[in-house]
mmCIF file of N, CA and C in Angstrom:
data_model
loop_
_atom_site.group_PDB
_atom_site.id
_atom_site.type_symbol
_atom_site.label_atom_id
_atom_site.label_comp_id
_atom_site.label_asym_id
_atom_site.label_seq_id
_atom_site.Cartn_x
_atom_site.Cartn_y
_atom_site.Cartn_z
ATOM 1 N N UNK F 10 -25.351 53.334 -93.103
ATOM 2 C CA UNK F 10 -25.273 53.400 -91.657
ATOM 3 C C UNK F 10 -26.697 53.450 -91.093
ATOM 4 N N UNK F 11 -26.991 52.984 -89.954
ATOM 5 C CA UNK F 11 -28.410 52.969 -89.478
ATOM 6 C C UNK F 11 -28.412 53.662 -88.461
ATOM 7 N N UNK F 12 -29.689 54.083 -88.351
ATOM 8 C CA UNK F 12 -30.090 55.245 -87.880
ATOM 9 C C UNK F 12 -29.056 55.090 -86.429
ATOM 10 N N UNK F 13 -29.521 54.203 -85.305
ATOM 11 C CA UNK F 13 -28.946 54.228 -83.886
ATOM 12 C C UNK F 13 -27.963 54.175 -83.965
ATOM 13 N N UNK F 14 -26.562 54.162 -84.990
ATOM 14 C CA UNK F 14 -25.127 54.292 -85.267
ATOM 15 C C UNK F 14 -25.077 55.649 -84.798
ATOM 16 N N UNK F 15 -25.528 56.523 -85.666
ATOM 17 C CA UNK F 15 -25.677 58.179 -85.451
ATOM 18 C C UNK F 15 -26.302 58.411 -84.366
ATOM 19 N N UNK F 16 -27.052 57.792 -83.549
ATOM 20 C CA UNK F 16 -27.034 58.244 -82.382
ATOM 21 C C UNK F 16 -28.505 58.672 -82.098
ATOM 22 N N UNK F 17 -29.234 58.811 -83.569
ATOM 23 C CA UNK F 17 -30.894 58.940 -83.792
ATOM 24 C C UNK F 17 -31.611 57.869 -83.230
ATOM 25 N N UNK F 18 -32.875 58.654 -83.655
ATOM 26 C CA UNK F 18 -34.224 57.475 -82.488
ATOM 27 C C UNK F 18 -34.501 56.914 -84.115
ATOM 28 N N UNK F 19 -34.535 55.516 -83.681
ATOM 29 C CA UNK F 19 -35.405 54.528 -84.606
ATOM 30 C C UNK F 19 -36.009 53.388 -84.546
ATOM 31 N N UNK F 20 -37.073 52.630 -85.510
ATOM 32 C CA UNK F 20 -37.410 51.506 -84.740
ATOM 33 C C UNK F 20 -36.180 50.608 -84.681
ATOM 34 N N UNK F 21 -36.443 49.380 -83.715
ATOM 35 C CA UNK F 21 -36.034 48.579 -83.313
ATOM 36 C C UNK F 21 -35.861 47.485 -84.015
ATOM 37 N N UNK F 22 -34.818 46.853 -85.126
ATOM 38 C CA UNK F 22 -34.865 45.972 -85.928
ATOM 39 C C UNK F 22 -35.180 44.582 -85.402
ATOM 40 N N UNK F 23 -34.743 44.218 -84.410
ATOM 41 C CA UNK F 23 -34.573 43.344 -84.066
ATOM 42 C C UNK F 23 -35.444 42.982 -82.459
ATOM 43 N N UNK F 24 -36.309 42.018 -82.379
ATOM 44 C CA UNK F 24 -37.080 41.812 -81.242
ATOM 45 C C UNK F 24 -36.064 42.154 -80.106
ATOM 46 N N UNK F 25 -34.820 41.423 -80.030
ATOM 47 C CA UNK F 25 -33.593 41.513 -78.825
ATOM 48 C C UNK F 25 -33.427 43.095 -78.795
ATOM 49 N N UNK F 26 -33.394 43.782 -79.510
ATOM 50 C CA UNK F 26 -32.787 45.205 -79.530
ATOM 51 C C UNK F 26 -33.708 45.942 -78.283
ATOM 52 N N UNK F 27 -35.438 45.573 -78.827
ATOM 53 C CA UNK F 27 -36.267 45.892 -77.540
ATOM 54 C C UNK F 27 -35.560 45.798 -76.251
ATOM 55 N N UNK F 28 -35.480 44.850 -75.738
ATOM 56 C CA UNK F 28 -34.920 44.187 -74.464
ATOM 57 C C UNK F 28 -33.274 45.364 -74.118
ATOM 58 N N UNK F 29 -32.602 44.842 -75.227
ATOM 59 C CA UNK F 29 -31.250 45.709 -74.664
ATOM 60 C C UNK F 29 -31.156 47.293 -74.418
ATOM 61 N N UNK F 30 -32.257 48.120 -75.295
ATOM 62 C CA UNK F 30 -32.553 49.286 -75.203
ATOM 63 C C UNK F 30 -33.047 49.803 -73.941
ATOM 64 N N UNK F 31 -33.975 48.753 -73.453
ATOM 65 C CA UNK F 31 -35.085 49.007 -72.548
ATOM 66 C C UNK F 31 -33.958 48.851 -70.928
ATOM 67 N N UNK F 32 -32.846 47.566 -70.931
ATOM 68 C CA UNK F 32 -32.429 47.970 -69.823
ATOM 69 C C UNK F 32 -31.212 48.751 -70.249
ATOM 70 N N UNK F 33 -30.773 49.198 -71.138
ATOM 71 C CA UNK F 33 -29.772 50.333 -71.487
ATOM 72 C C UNK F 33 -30.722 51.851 -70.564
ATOM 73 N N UNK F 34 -32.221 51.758 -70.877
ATOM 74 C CA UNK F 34 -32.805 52.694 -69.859
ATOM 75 C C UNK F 34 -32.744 52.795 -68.514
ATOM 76 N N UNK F 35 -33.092 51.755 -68.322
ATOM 77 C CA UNK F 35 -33.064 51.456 -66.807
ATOM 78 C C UNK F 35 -31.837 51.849 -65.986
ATOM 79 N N UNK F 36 -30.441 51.250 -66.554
ATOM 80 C CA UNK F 36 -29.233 51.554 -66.239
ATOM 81 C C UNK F 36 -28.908 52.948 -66.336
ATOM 82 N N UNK F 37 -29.740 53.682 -67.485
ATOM 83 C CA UNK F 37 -28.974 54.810 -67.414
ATOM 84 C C UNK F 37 -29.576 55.848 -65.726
ATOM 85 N N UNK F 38 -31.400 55.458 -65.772
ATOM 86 C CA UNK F 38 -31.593 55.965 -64.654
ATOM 87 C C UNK F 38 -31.223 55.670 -63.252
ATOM 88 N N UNK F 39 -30.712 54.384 -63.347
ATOM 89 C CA UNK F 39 -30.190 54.068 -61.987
ATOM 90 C C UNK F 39 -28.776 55.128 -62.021
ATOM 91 N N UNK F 40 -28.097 55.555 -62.634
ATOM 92 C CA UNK F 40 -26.913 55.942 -63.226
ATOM 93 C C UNK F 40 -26.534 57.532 -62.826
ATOM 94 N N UNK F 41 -27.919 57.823 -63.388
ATOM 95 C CA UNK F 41 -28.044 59.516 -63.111
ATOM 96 C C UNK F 41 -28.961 60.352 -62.401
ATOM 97 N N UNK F 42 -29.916 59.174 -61.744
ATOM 98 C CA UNK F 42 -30.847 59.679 -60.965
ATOM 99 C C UNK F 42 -30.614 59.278 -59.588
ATOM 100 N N UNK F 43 -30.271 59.943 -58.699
ATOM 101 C CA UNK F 43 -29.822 59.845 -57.053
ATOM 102 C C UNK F 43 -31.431 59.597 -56.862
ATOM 103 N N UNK F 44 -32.609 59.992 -56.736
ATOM 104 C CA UNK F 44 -33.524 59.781 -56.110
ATOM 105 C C UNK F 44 -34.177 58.311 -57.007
ATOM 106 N N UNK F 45 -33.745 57.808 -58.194
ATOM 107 C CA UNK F 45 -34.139 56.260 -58.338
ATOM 108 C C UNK F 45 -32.980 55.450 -57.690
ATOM 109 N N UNK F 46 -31.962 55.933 -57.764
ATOM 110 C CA UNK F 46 -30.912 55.204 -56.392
ATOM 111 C C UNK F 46 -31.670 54.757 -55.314
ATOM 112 N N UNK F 47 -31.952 55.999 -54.736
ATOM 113 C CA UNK F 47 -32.554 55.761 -53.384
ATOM 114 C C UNK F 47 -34.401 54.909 -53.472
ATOM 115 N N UNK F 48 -34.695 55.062 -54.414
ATOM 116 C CA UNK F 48 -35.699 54.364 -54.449
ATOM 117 C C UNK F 48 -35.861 52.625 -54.688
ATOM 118 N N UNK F 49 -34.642 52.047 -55.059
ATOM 119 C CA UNK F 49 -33.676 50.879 -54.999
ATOM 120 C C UNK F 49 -33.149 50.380 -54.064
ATOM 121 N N UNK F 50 -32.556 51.323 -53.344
ATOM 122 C CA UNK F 50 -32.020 51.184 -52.012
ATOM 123 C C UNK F 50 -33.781 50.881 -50.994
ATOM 124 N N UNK F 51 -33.777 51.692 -50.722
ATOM 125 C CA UNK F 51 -35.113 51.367 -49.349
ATOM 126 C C UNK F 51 -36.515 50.626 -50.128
ATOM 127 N N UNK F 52 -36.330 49.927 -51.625
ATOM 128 C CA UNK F 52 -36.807 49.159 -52.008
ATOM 129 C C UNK F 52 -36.690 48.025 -51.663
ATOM 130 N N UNK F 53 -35.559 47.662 -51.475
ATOM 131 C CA UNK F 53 -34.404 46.497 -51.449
ATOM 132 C C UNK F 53 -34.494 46.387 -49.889
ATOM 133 N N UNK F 54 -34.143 47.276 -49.217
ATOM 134 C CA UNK F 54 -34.659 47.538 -47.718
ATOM 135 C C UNK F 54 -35.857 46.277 -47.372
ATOM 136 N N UNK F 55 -37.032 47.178 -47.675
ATOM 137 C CA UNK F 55 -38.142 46.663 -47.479
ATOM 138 C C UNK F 55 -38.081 45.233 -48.107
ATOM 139 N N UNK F 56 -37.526 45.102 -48.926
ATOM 140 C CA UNK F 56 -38.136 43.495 -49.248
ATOM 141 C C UNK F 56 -37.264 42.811 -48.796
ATOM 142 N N UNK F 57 -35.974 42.795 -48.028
ATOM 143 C CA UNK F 57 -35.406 42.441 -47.318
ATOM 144 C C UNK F 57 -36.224 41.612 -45.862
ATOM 145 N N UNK F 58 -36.315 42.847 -45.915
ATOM 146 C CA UNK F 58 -37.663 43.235 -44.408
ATOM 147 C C UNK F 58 -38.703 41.926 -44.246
ATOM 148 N N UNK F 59 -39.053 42.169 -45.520
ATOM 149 C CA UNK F 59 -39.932 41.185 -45.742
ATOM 150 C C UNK F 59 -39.866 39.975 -45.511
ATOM 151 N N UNK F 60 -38.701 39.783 -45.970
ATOM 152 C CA UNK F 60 -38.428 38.136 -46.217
ATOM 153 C C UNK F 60 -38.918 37.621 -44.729
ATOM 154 N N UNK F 61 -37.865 38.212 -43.105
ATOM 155 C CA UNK F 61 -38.034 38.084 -42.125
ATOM 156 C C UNK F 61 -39.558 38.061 -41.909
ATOM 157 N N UNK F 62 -40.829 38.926 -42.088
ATOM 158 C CA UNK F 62 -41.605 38.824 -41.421
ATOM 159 C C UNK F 62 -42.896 37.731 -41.891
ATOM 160 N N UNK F 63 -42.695 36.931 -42.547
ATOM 161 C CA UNK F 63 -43.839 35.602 -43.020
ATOM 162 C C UNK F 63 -44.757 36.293 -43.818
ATOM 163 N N UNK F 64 -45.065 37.206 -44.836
ATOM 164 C CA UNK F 64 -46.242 37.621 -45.673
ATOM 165 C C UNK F 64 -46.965 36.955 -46.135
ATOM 166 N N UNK F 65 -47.807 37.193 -46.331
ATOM 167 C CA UNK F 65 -48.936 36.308 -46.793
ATOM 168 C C UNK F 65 -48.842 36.860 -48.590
ATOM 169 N N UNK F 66 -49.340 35.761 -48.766
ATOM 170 C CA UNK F 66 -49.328 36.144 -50.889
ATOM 171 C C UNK F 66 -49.716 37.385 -51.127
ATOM 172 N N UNK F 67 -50.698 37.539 -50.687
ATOM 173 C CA UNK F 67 -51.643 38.799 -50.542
ATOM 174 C C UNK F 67 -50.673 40.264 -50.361
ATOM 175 N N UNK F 68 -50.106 40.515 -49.371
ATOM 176 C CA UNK F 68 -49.168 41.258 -48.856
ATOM 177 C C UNK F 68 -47.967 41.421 -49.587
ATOM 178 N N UNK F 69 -47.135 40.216 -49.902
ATOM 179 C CA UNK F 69 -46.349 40.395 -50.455
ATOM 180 C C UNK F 69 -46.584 41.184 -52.167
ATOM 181 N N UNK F 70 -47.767 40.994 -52.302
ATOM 182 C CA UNK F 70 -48.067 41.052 -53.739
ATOM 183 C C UNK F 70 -48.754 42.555 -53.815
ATOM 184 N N UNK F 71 -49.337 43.257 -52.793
ATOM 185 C CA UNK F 71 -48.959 44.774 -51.869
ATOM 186 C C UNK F 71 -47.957 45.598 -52.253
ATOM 187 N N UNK F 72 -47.024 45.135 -51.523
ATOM 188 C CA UNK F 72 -45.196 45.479 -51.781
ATOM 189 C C UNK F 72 -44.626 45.589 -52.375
ATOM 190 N N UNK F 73 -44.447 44.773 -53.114
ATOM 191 C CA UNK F 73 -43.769 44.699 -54.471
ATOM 192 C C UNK F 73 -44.937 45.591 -55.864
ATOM 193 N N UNK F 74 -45.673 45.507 -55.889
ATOM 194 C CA UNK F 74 -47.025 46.417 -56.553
ATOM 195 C C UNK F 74 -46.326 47.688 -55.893
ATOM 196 N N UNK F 75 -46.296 48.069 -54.563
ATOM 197 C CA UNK F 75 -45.969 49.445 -54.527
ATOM 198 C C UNK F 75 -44.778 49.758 -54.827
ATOM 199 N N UNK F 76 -43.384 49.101 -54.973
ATOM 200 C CA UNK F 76 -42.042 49.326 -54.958
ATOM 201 C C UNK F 76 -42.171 49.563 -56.425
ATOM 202 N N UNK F 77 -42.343 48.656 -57.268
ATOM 203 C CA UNK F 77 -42.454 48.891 -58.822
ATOM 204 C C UNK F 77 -43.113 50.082 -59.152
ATOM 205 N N UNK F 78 -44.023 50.650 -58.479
ATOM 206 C CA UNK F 78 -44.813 51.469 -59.009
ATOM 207 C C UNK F 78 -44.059 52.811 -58.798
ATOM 208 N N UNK F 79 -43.295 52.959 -57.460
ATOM 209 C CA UNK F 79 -42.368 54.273 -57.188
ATOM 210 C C UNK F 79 -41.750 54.043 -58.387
ATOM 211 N N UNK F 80 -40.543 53.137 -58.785
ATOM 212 C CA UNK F 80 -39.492 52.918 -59.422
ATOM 213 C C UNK F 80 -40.235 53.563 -61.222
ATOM 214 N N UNK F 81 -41.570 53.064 -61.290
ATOM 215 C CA UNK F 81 -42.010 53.000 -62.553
ATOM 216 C C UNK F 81 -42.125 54.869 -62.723
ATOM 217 N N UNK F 82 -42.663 55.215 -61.515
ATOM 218 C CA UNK F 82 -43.427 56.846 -61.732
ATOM 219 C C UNK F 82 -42.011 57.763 -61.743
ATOM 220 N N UNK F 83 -40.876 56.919 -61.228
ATOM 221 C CA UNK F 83 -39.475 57.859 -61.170
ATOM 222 C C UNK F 83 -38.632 57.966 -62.478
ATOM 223 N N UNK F 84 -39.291 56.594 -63.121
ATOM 224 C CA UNK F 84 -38.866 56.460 -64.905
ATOM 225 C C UNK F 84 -39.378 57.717 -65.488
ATOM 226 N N UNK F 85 -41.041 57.780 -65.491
ATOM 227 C CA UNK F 85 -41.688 58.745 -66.116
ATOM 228 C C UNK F 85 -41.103 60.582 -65.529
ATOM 229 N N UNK F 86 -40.916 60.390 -64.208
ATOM 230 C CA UNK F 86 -40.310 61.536 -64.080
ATOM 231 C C UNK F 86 -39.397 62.564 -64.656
ATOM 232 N N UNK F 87 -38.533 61.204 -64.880
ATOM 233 C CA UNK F 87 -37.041 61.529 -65.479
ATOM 234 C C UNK F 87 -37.626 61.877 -67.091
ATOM 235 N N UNK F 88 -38.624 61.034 -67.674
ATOM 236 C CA UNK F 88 -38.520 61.332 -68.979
ATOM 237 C C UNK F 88 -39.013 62.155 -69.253
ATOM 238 N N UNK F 89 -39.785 62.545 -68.589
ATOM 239 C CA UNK F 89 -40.806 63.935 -68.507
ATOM 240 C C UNK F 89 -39.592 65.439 -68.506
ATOM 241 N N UNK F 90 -39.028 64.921 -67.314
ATOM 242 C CA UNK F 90 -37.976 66.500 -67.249
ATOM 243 C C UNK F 90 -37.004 66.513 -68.419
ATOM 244 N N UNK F 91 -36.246 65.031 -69.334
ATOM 245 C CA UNK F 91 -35.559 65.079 -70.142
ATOM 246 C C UNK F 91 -36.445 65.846 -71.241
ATOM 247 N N UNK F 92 -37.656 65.224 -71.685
ATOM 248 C CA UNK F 92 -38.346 65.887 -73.106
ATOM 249 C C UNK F 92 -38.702 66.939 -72.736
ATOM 250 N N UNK F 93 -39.073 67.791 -71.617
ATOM 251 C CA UNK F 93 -39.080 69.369 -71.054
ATOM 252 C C UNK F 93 -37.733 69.850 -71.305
ATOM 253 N N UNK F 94 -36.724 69.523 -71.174
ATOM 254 C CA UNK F 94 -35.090 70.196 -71.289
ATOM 255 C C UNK F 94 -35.300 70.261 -72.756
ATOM 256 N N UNK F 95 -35.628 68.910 -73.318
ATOM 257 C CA UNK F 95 -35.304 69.069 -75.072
ATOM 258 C C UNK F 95 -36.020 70.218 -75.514
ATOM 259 N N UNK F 96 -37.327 70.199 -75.485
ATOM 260 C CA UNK F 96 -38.305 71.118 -75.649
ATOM 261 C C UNK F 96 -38.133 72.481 -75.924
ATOM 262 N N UNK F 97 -37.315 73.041 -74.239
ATOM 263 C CA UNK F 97 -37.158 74.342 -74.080
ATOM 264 C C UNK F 97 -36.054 74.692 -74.395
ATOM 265 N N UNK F 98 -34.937 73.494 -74.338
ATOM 266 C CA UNK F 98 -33.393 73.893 -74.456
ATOM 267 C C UNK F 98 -32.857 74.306 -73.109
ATOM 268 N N UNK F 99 -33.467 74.045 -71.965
ATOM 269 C CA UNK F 99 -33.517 74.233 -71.042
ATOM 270 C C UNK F 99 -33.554 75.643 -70.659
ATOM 271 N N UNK F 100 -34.013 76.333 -71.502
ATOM 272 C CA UNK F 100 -34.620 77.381 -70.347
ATOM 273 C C UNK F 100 -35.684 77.690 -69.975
ATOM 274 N N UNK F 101 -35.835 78.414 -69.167
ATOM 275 C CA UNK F 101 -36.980 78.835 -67.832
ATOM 276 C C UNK F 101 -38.121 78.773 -68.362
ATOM 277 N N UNK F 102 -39.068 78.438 -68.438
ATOM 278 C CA UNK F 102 -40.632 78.346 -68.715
ATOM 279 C C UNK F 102 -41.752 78.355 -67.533
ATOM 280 N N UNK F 103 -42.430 79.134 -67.348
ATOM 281 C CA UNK F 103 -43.667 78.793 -66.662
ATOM 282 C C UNK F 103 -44.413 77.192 -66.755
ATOM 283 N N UNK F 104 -44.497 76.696 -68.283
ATOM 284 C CA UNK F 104 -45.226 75.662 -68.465
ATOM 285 C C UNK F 104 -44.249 74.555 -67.846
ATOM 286 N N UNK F 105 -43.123 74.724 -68.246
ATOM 287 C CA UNK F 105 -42.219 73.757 -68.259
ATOM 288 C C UNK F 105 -42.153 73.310 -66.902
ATOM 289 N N UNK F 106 -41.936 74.589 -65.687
ATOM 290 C CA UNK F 106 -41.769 73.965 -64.522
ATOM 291 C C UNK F 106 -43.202 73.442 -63.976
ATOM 292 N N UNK F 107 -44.018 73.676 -64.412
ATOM 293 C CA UNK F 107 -45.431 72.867 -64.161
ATOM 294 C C UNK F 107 -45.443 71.810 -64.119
ATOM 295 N N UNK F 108 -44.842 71.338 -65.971
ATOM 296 C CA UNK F 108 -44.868 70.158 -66.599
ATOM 297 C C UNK F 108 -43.950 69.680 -65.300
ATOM 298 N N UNK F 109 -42.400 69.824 -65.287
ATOM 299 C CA UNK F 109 -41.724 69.276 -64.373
ATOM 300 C C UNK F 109 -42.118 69.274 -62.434
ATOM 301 N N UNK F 110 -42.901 69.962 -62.491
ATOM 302 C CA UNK F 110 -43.494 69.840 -60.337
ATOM 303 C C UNK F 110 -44.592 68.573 -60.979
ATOM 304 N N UNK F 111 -45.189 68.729 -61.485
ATOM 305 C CA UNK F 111 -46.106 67.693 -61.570
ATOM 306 C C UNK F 111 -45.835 66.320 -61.558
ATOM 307 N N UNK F 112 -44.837 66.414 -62.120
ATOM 308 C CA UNK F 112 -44.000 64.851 -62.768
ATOM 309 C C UNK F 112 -43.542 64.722 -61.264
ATOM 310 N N UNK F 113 -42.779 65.307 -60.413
ATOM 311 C CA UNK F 113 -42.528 65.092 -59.120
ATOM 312 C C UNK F 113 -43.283 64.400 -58.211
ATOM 313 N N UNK F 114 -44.392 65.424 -58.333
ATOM 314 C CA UNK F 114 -45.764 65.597 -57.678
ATOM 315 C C UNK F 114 -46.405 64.177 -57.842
ATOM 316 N N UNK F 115 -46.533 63.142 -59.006
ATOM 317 C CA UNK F 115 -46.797 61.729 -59.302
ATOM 318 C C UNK F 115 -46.001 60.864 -58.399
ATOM 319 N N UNK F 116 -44.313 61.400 -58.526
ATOM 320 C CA UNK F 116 -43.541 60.309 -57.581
ATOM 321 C C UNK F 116 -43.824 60.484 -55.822
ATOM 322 N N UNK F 117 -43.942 61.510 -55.739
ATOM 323 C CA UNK F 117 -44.437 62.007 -54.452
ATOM 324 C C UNK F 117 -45.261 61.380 -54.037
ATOM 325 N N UNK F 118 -46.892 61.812 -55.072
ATOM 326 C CA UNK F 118 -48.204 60.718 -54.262
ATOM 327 C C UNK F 118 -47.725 59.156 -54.440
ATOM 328 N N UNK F 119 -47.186 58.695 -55.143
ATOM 329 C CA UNK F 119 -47.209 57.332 -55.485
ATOM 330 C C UNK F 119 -45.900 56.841 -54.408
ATOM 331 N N UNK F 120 -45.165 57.613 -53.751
ATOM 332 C CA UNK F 120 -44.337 56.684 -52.558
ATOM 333 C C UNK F 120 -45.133 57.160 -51.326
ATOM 334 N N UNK F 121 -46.183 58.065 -51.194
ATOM 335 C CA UNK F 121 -46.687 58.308 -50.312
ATOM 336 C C UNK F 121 -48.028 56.545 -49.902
ATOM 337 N N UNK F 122 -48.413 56.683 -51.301
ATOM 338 C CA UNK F 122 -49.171 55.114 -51.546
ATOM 339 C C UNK F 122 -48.263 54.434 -51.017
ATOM 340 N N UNK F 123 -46.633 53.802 -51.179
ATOM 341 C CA UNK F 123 -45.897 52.884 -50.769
ATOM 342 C C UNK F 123 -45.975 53.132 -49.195
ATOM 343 N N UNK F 124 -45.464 54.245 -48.589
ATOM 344 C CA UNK F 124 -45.746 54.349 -47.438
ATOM 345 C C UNK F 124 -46.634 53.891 -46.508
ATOM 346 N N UNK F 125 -47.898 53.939 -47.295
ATOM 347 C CA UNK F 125 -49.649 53.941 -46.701
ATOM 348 C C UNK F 125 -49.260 52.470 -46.518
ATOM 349 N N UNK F 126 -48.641 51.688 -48.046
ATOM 350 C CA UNK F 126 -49.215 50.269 -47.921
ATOM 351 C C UNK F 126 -47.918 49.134 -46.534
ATOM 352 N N UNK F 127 -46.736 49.862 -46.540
ATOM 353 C CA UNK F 127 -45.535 49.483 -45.593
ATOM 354 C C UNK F 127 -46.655 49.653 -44.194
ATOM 355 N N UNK F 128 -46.835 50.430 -43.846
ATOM 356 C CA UNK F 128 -47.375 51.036 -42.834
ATOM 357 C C UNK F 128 -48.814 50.410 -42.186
ATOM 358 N N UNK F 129 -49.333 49.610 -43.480
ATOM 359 C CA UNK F 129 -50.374 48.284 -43.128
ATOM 360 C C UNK F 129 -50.186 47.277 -42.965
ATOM 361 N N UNK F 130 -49.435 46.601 -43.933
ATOM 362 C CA UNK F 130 -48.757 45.436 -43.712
ATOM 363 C C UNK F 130 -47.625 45.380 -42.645
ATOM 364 N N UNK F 131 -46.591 46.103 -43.077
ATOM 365 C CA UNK F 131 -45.079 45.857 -41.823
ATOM 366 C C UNK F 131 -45.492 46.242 -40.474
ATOM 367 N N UNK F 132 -45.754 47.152 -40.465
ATOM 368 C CA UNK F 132 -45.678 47.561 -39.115
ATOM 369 C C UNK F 132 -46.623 46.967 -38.042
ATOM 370 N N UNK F 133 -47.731 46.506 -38.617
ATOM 371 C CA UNK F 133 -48.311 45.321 -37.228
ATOM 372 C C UNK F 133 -46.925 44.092 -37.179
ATOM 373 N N UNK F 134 -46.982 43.557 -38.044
ATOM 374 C CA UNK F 134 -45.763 42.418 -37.958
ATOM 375 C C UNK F 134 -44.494 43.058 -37.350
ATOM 376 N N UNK F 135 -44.080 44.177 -37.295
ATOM 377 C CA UNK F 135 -42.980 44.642 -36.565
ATOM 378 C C UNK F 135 -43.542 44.547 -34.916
ATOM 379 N N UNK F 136 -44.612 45.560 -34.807
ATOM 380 C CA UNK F 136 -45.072 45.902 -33.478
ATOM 381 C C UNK F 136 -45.453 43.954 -32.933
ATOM 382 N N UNK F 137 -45.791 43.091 -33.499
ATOM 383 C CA UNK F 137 -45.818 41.811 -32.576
ATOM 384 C C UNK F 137 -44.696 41.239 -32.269
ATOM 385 N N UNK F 138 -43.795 41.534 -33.208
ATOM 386 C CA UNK F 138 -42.416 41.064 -33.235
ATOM 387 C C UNK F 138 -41.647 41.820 -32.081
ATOM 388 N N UNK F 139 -41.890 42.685 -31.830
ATOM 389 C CA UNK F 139 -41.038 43.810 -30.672
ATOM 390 C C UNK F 139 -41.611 44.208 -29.727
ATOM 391 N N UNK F 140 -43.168 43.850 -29.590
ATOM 392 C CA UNK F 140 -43.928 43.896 -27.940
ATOM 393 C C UNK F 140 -44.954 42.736 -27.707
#
C-alpha cells in the first residue's frame, strides 16, 4: 500500500499527482476558509470591474498581482494556523498565538496593498466615469 492510501505525506510519484494535490489544496481552502471565500468573491468583483473600465496592460497587471497575492498570503495563513494546531494539539500557547496573529497580520498588510493599488488605478476611472 502507498503511503497517500493511508492517508500519510509522501513524495509525489507521478508529475500529474503534483497538479491534482496542489488543486485538491486550493479546493480544500476555498472549502473551509470563509475569509478565502470572500477573498474570491471581491476578487472576482474587481476584475469584473475591470473589464468595464479600459486598463491599460500596466494596470491590469497591478490587479491581478494584487488579487493573487491576497489569495496566495490567505493559503499561507491557513497553513500556518493548520501546522500551529498540529504542533500544539491545539492548545493555548503564547508562541502559537503569535505564530497565528502574525500569519493574519501578512493577510491584513497584503489586502491593505490590494486596497492601496484598487484605489490608484479604479477609482480615478470610476470618478471620470461618474462626474
Amino acid at each position: 500500500m502507498d503511503l497517500k492510501d493511508k492517508g500519510e505525506v509522501g513524495k509525489n510519484s507521478a508529475f500529474l499527482d503534483s497538479f491534482k494535490y496542489a488543486f485538491k489544496g486550493i479546493l480544500t481552502a476555498f472549502q473551509e476558509e470563509r475569509n478565502m471565500r470572500s477573498h474570491i468573491l471581491i476578487g472576482s468583483v474587481v476584475l469584473i470591474l475591470c473589464v468595464f473600465l479600459n486598463l491599460a496592460i500596466n494596470e491590469w497587471l497591478w490587479v491581478i498581482f494584487s488579487i493573487f497575492l491576497v489569495i496566495i498570503m490567505e493559503v499561507w495563513n491557513t497553513v500556518i494556523e493548520n501546522v500551529v494546531d498540529l504542533a500544539t494539539g491545539g492548545q493555548c500557547h503564547p508562541l502559537a498565538k503569535k505564530a497565528k496573529d502574525m500569519a493574519a497580520a501578512a493577510v491584513l498588510v497584503t489586502a491593505g496593498f490590494a486596497i492601496i493599488v484598487a484605489a490608484l488605478i479604479i477609482l480615478p476611472k470610476l470618478w471620470q466615469i461618474l462626474y
